Short mmCIF file of C-alpha atoms in Angstrom, two decimals:
data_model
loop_
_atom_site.label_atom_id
_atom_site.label_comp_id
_atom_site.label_asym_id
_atom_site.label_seq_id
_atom_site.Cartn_x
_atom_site.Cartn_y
_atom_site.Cartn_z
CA UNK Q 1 14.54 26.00 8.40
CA UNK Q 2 13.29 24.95 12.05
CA UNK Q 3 13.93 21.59 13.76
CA UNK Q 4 11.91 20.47 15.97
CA UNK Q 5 12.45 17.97 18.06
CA UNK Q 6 15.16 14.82 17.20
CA UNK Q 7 14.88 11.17 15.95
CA UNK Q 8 17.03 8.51 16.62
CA UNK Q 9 19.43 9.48 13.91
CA UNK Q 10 18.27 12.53 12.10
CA UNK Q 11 16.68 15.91 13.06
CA UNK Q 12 12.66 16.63 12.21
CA UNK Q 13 13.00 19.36 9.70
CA UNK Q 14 9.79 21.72 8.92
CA UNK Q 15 9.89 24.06 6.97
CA UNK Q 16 8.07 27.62 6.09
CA UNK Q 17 7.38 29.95 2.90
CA UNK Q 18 10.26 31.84 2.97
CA UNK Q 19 12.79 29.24 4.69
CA UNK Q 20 16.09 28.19 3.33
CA UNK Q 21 15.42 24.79 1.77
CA UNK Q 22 11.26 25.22 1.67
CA UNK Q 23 10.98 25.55 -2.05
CA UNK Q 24 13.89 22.61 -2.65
CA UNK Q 25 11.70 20.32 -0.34
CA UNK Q 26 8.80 20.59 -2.40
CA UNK Q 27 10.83 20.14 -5.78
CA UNK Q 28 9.14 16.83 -7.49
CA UNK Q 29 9.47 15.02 -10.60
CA UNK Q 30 6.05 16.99 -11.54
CA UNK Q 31 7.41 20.38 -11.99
CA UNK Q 32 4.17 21.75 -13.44
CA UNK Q 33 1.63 22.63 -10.58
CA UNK Q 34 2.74 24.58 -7.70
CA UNK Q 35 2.64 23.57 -4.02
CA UNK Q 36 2.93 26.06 -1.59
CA UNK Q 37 1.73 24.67 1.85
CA UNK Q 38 1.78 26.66 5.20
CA UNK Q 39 4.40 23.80 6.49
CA UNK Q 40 6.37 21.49 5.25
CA UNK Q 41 7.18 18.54 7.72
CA UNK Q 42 10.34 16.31 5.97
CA UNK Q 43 10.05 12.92 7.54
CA UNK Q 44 12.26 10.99 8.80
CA UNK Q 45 10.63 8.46 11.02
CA UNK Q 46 6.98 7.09 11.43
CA UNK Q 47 7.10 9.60 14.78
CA UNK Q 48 7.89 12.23 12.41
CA UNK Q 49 4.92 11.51 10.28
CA UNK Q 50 2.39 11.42 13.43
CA UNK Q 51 3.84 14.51 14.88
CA UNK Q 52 2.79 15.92 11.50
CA UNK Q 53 -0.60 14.54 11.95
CA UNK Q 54 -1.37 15.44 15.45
CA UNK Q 55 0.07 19.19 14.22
CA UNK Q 56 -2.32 19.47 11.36
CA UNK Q 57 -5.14 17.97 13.38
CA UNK Q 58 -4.73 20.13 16.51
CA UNK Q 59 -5.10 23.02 13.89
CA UNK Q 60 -8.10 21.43 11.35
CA UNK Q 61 -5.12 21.54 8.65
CA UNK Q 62 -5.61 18.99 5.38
CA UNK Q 63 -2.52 17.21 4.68
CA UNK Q 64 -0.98 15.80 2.16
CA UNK Q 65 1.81 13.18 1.38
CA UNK Q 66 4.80 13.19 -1.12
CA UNK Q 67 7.83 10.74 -1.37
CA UNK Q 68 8.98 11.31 -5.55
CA UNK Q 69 6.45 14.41 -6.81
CA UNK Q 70 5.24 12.06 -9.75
CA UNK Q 71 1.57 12.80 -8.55
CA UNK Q 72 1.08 15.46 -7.15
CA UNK Q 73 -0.13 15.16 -3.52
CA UNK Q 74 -2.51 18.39 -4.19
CA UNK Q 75 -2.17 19.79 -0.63
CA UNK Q 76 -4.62 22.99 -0.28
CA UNK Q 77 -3.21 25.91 0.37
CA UNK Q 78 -2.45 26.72 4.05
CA UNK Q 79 -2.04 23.02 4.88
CA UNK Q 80 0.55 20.83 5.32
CA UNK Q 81 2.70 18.39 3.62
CA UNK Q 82 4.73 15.40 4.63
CA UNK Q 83 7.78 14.36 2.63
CA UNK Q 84 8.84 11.17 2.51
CA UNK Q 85 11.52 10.78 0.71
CA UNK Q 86 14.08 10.16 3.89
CA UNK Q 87 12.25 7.34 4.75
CA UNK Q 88 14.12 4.76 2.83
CA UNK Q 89 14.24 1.45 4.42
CA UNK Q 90 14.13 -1.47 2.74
CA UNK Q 91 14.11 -5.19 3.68
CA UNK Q 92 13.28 -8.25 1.55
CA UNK Q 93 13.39 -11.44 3.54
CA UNK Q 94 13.92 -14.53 0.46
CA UNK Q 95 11.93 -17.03 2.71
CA UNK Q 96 8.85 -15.39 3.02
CA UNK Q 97 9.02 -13.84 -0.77
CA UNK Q 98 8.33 -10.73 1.12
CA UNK Q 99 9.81 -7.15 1.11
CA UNK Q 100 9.34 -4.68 4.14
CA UNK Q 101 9.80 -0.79 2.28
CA UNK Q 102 9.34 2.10 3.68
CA UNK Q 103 7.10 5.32 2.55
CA UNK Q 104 9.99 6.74 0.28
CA UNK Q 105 11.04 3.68 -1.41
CA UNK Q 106 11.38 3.92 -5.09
CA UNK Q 107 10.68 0.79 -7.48
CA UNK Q 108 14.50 0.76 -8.61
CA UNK Q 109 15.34 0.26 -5.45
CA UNK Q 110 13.17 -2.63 -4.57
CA UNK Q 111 13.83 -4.57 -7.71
CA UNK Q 112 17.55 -4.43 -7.45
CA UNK Q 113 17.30 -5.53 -3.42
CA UNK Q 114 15.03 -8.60 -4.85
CA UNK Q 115 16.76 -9.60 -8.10
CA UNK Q 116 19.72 -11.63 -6.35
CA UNK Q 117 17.50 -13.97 -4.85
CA UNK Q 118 15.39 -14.27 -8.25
CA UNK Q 119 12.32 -12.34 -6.83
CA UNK Q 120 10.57 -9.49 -8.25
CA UNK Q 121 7.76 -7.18 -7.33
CA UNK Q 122 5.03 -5.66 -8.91
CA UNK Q 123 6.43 -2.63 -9.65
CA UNK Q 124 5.35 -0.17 -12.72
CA UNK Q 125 7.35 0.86 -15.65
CA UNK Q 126 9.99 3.39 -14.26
CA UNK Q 127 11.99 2.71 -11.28
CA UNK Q 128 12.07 6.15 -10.30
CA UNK Q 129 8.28 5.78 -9.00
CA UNK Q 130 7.82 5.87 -5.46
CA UNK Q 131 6.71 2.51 -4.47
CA UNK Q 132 4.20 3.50 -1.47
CA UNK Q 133 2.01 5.80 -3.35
CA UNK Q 134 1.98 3.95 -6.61
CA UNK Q 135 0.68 1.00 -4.72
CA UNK Q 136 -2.09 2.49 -2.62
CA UNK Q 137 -3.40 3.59 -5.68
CA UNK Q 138 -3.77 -0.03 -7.36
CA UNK Q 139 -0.44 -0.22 -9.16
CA UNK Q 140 -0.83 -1.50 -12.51
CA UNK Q 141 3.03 -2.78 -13.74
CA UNK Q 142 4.99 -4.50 -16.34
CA UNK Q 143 3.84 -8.24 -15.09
CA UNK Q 144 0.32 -7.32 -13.94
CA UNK Q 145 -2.08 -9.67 -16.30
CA UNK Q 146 0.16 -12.46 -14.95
CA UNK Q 147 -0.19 -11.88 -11.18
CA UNK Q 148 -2.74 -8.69 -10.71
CA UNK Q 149 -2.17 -5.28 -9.36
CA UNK Q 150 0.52 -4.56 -6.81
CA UNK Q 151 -2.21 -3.41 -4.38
CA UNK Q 152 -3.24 -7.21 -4.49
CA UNK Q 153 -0.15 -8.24 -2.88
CA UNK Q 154 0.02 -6.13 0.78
CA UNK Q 155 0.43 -8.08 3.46
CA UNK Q 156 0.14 -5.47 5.93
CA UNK Q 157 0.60 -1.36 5.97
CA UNK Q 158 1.65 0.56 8.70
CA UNK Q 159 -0.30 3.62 8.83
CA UNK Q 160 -0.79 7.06 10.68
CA UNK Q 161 -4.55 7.37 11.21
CA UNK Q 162 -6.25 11.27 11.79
CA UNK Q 163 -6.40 10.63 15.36
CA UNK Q 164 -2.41 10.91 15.57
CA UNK Q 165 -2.12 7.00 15.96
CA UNK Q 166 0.46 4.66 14.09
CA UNK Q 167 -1.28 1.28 13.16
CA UNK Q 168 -0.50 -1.93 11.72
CA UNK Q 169 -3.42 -2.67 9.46
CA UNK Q 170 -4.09 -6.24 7.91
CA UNK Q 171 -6.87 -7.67 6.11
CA UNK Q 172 -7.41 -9.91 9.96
CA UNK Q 173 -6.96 -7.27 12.42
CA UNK Q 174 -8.93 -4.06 10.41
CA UNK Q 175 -10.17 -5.39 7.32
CA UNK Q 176 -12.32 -1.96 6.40
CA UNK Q 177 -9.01 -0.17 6.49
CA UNK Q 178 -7.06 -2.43 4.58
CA UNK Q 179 -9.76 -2.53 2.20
CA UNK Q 180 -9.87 1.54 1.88
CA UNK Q 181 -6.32 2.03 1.93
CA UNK Q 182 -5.75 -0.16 -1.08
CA UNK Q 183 -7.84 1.87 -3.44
CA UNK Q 184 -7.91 4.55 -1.78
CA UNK Q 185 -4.59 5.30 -0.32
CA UNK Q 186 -3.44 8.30 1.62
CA UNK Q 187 -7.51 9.78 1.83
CA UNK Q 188 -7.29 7.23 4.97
CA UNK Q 189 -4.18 8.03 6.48
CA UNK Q 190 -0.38 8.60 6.28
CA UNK Q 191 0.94 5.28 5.44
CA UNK Q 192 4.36 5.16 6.60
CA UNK Q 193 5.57 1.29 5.75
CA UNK Q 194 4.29 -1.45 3.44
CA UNK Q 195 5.44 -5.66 3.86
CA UNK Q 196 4.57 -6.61 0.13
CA UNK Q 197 4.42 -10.02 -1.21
CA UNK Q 198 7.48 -10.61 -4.22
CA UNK Q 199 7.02 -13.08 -6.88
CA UNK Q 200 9.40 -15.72 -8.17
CA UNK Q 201 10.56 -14.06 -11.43
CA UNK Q 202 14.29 -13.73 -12.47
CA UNK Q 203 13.90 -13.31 -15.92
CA UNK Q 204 11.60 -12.49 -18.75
CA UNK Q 205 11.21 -12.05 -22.48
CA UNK Q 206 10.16 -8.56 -22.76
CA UNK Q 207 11.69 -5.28 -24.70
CA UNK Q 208 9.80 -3.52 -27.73
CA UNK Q 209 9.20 -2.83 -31.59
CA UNK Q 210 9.00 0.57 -32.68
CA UNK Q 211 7.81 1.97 -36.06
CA UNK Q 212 8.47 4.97 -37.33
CA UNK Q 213 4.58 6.54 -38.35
CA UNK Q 214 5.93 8.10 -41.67
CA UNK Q 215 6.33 4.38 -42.97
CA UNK Q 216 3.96 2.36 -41.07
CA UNK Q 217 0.40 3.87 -40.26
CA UNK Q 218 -0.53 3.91 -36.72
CA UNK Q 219 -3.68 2.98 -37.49
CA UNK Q 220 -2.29 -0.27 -38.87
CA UNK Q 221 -0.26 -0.96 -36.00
CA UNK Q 222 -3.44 -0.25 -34.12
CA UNK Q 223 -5.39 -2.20 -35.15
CA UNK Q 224 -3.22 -5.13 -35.52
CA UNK Q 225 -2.27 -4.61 -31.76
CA UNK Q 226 -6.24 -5.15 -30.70
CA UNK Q 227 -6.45 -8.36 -32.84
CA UNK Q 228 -2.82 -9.33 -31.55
CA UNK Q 229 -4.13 -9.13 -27.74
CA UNK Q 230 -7.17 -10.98 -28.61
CA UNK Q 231 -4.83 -13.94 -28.58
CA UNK Q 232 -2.11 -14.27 -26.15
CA UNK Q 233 -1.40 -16.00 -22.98
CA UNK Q 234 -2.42 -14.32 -19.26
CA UNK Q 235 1.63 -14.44 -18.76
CA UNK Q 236 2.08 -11.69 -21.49
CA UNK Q 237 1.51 -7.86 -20.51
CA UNK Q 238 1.63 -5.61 -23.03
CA UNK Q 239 0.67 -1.76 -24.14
CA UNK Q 240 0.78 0.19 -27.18
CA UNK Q 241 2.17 3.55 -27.67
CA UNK Q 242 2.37 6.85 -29.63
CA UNK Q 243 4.66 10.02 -29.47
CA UNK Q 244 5.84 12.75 -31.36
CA UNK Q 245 8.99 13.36 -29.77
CA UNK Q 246 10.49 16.37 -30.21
CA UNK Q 247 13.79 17.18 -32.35
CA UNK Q 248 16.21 17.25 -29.11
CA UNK Q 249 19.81 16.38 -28.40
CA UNK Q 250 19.22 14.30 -25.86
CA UNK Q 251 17.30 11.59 -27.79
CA UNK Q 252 18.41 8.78 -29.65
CA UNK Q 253 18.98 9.80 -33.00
CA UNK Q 254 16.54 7.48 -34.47
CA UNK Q 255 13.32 8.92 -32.52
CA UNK Q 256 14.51 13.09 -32.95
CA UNK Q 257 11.62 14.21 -34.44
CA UNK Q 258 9.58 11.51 -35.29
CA UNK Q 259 6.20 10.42 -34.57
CA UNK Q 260 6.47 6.76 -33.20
CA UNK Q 261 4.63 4.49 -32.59
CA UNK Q 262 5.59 0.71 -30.60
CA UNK Q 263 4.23 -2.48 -28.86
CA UNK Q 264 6.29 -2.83 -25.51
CA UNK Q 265 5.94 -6.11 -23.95
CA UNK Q 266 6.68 -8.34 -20.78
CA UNK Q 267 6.22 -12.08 -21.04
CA UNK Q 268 7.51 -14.61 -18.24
CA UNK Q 269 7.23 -17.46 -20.74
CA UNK Q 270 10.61 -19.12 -22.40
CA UNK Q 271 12.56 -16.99 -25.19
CA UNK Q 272 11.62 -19.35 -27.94
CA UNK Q 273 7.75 -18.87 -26.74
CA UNK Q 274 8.13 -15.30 -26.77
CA UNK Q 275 9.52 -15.23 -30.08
CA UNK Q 276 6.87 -16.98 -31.65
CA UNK Q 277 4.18 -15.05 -29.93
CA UNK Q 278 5.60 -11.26 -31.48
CA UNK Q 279 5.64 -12.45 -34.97
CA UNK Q 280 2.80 -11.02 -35.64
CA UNK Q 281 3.74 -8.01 -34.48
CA UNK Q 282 6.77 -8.09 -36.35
CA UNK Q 283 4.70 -8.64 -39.35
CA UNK Q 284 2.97 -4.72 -39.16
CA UNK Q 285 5.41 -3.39 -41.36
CA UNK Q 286 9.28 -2.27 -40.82
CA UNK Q 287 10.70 -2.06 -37.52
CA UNK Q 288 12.20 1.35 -36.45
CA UNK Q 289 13.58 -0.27 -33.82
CA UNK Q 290 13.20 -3.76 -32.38
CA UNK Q 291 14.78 -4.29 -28.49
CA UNK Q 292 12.53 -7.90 -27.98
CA UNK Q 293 14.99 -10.11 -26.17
CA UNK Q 294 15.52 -12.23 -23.23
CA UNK Q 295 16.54 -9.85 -20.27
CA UNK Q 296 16.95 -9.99 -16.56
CA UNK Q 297 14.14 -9.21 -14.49
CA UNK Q 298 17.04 -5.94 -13.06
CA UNK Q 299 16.71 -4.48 -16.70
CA UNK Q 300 12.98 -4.02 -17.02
CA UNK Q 301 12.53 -0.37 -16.85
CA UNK Q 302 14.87 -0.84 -20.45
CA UNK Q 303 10.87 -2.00 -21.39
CA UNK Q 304 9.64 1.38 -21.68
CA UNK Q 305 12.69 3.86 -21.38
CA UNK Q 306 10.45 6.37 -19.05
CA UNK Q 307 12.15 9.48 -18.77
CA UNK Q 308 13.88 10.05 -15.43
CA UNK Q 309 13.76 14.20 -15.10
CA UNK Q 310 11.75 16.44 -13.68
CA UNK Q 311 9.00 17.94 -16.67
CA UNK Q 312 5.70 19.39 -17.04
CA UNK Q 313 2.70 17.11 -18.08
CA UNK Q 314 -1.06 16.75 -17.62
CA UNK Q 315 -2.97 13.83 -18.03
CA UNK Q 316 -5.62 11.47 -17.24
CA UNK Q 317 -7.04 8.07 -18.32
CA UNK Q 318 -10.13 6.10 -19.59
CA UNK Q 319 -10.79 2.45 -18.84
CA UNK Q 320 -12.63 0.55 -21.30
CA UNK Q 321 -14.97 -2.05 -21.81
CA UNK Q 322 -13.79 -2.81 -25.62
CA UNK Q 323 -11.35 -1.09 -27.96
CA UNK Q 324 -12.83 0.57 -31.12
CA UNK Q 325 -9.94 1.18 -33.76
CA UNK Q 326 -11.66 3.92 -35.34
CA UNK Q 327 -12.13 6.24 -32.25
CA UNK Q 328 -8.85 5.24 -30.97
CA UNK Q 329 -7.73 6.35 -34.46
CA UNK Q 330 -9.34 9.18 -33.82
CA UNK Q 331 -7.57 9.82 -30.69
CA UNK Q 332 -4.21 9.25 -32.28
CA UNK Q 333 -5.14 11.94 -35.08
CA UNK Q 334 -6.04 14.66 -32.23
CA UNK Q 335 -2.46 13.93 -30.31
CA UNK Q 336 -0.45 13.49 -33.36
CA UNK Q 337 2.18 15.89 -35.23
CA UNK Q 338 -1.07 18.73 -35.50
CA UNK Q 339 -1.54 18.90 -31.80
CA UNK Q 340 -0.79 21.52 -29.72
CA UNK Q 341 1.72 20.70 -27.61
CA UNK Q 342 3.63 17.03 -27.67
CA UNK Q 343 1.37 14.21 -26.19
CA UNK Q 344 2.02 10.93 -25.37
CA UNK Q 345 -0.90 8.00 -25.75
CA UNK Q 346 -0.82 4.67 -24.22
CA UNK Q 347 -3.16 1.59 -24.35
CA UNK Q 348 -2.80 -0.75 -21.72
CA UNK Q 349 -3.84 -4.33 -22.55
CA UNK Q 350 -5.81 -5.05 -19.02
CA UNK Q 351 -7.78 -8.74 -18.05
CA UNK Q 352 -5.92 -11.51 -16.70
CA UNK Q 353 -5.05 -11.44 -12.94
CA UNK Q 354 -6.56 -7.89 -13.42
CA UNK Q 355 -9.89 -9.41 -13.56
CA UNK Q 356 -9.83 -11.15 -10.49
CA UNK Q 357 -12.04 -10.41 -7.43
CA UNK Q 358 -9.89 -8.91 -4.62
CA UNK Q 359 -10.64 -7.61 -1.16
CA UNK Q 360 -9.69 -4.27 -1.69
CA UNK Q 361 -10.65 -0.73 -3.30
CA UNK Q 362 -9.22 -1.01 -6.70
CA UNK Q 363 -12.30 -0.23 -9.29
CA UNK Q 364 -13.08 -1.02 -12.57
CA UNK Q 365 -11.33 -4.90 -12.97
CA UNK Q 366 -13.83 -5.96 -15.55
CA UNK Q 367 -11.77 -3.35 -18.31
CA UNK Q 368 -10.22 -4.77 -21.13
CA UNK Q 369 -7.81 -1.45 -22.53
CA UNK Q 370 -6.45 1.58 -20.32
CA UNK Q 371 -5.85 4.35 -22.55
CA UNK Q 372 -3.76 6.94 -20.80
CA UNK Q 373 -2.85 10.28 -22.40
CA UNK Q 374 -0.57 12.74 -21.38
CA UNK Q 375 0.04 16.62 -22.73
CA UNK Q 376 3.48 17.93 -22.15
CA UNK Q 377 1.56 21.49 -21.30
CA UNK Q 378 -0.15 23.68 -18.41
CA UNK Q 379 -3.52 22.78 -17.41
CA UNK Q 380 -5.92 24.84 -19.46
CA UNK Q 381 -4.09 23.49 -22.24
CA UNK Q 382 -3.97 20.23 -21.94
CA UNK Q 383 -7.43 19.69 -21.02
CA UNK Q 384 -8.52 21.56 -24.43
CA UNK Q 385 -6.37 18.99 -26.07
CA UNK Q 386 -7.28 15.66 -24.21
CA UNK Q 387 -11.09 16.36 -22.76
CA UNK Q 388 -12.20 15.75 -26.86
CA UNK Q 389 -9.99 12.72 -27.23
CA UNK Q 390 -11.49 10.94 -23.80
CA UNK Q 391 -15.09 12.52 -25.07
CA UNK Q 392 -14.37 9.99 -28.22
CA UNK Q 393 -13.87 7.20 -26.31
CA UNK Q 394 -17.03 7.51 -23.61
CA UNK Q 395 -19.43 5.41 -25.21
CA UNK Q 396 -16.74 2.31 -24.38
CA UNK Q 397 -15.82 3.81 -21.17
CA UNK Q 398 -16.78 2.85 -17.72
CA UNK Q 399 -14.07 4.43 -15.22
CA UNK Q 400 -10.97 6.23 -15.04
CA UNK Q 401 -7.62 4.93 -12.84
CA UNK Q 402 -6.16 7.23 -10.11
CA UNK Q 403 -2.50 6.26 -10.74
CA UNK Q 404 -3.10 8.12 -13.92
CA UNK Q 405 -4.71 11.34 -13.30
CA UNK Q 406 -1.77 13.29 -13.91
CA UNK Q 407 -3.12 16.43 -12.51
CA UNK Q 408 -6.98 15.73 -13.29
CA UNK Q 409 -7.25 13.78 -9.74
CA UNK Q 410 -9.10 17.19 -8.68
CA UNK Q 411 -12.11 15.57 -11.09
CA UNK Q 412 -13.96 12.43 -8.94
CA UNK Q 413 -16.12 11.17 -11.17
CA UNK Q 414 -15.15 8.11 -12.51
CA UNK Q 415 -12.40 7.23 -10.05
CA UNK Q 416 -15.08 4.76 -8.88
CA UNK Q 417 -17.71 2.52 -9.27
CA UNK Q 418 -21.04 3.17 -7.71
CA UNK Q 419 -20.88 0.82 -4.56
CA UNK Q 420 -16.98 1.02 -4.26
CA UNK Q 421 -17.35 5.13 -3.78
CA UNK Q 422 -20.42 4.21 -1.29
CA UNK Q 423 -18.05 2.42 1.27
CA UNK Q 424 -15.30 4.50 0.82
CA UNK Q 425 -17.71 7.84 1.06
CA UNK Q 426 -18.83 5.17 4.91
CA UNK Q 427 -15.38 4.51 5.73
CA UNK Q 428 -13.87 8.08 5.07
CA UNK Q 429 -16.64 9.44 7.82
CA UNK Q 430 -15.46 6.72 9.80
CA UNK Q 431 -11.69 7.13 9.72
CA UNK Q 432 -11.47 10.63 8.88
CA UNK Q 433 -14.75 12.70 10.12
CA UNK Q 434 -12.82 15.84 9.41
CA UNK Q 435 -11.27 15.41 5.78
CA UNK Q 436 -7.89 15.76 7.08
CA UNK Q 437 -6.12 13.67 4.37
CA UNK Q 438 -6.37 14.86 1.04
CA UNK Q 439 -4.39 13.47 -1.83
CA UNK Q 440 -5.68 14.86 -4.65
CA UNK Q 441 -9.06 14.28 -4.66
CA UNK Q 442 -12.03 13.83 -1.81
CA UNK Q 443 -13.65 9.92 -1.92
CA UNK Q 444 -16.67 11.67 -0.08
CA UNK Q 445 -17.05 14.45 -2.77
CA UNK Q 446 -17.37 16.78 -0.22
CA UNK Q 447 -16.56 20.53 -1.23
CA UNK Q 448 -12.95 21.49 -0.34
CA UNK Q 449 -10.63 24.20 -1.04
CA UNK Q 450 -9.07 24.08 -4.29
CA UNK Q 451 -6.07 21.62 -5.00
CA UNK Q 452 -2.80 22.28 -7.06
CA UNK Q 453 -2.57 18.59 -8.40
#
């Protein structure tokens, strides 16, 4: 362990192969791709984060950023990475419905800080996320057919540049950058602080209903999901779900070793209008489990239950134009109880605010599903499990969604439209001429050395 240098409050740590602490710095919730970067620099401060910079730059080093490990930065091998995770500030200021967090702010944290003051952001499914990262990337959460992705909500981003220099980028004072960065994220820069814009929620009618696949065919639940979201309000976000979980101690008895399959959903509506529109739902067949209820916005991650510990998993996603039950059926049969190794499948129900036309990066709005599926195995593996599945579904597919290429992020294509990889291809040349930032993929499609996310 070296430090170099001192911040107000807190010494700069970097780190080495081979140092006490290295391999515990690079410890993430994705524990199955390895990092093993030349140097580790754990932030404290924005300085700390352009020191970092200005190091790797002086030296032609790629860099990459990591607050939580949930994606995988994918720094190449004898570069550096920046760890973010001490840089928790957090402000929320009830006036402006505004929340100033810095780059290792995790959702939890941020919806707790709001709730008193009956705000809420945009945040995703599991608090544990890091709230930075999961934004630059578009940010697709709980409440997003209601009021669009979180990326639509940045007020402003403050943001360490290749050249070494901290900005503060809005869509009036650099509105290419502010563009790039929320699409894009860190392939533009290390982005060190984000002022967000909260909404007025306090409460919602939200929870799910589970059914257990030996009783009730997924198929049926399926396809009575696709009809289902043919007719409910913009305020209602929902998704549909499948696992096999495995026969553990740690689970719930009623889901040890069963295949499952639910409807989790979010609604901002009244109780009594929430009721009415899940009857349907309710009508599938017998619940496993039903958790629909009237909750505080502070319980929301109770929604999906996302596990909270570190675990292996690959994955990637497919966003499409129209759902077809039978290949999604298909789908379900090749990640069911005769796969290989336990998978998890989700369908996002997209349109909405989705839809909208924002000034920023975030590709493919004109989707109607997201089907995201996961393998609970190493790479080869999982990609002789799931390439088939998404191979299915390409006749209805016209993109893919970064926040959700789970180790795949190495793959461009379909990350972007046409035009939207043009300007960011322009701007990355611009902001970037010698490909120091790398998350886990390259917006120019450049050749680079390999990536381990």
């Amino acid at each position: 362990m070296n430090t170099v240098g001192t911040t107000a409050d807190r010494a700069r740590l970097v780190l080495r192969p081979g140092d006490p602490g290295y391999d515990d710095e690079l410890a993430g919730f994705q524990t199955g791709f390895t990092q093993r970067p030349a140097v580790v620099f754990a932030a404290a401060s924005a300085d700390d984060v352009a020191a970092a910079v200005t190091y790797a730059a002086s030296r032609r080093l790629p860099v990459g950023v990591q607050a939580t490990g949930h994606g995988l930065p994918g720094a190449a091998e004898g570069g550096i990475l920046i760890t973010t995770r001490r840089m928790d500030g957090l402000r929320i200021d009830p006036e402006a419905r505004t929340a100033r967090l810095q780059a290792g702010v995790r959702w939890g944290q941020v919806v707790r800080a709001a709730a008193p003051h009956g705000l809420a952001p945009l945040n995703g499914s599991a608090p544990g996320v890091g709230a930075v990262s999961y934004t630059l990337s578009g940010g697709l959460g709980i409440l997003a057919r209601e009021f669009g992705y979180a990326a639509d909500h940045v007020r402003s981003l403050e943001v360490v540049t290749a050249d070494g220099r901290l900005r503060r980028v809005t869509r009036e004072s650099d509105p290419d950058l502010h563009w790039a960065l929320l699409g894009g994220g860190h392939n533009f820069g290390a982005v060190t602080e984000l002022e967000i814009g909260l909404v007025p929620v306090a409460r919602l009618y939200g929870g799910s209903v589970a059914f257990d696949a030996a009783v009730v065919d997924p198929v049926t639940v399926l396809r009575a999901y696709e009809r289902w979201t043919r007719t409910v309000p913009d305020g209602l976000t929902s998704s549909f779900a499948a696992v096999l979980y495995p026969d553990a101690a740690g689970l719930p008895p009623h889901l040890r070793g069963r295949h499952v399959v639910s409807v989790r959903v979010a609604y901002t509506g009244t109780a009594a209008q929430g009721e009415r529109l899940v009857a349907p739902l309710r009508e599938t067949g017998p619940a496993l489990a039903d958790t629909l209820r009237e909750m505080p916005y502070g319980e929301s991650h109770t929604i999906h239950s996302d596990p909270d510990f570190p675990h292996t998993y690959y994955g990637d996603s497919a966003v499409l134009r129209e759902l077809d039950v039978d290949a999604a059926a298909d789908v379900l049969a090749r990640t069911g109880p005769g796969a290989s190794a336990m998978c998890v499948v989700q369908i996002n129900h997209l349109g909405g605010a989705l839809a909208r036309t924002v000034p920023n990066s975030v590709p493919h709005r004109d989707g109607r599903f997201l089907v995201r599926l996961l393998a609970m195995a190493e790479r080869q593996q999982a990609r002789g499990l799931l390439d088939p599945a998404f191979e299915r579904l390409a006749p209805w597919t016209t993109g893919r969604a970064l926040n959700f290429a789970f180790g795949a992020g190495d793959r461009t294509r379909g990350l972007y439209d046409p035009a939207t990889h043009e300007r960011l291809a322009g701007l990355k040349s611009q902001y970037d001429p010698a490909n120091l930032f790398r998350r886990n993929y390259d917006v120019t499609g450049r050749s680079r050395p390999d990536v381990t996310a």
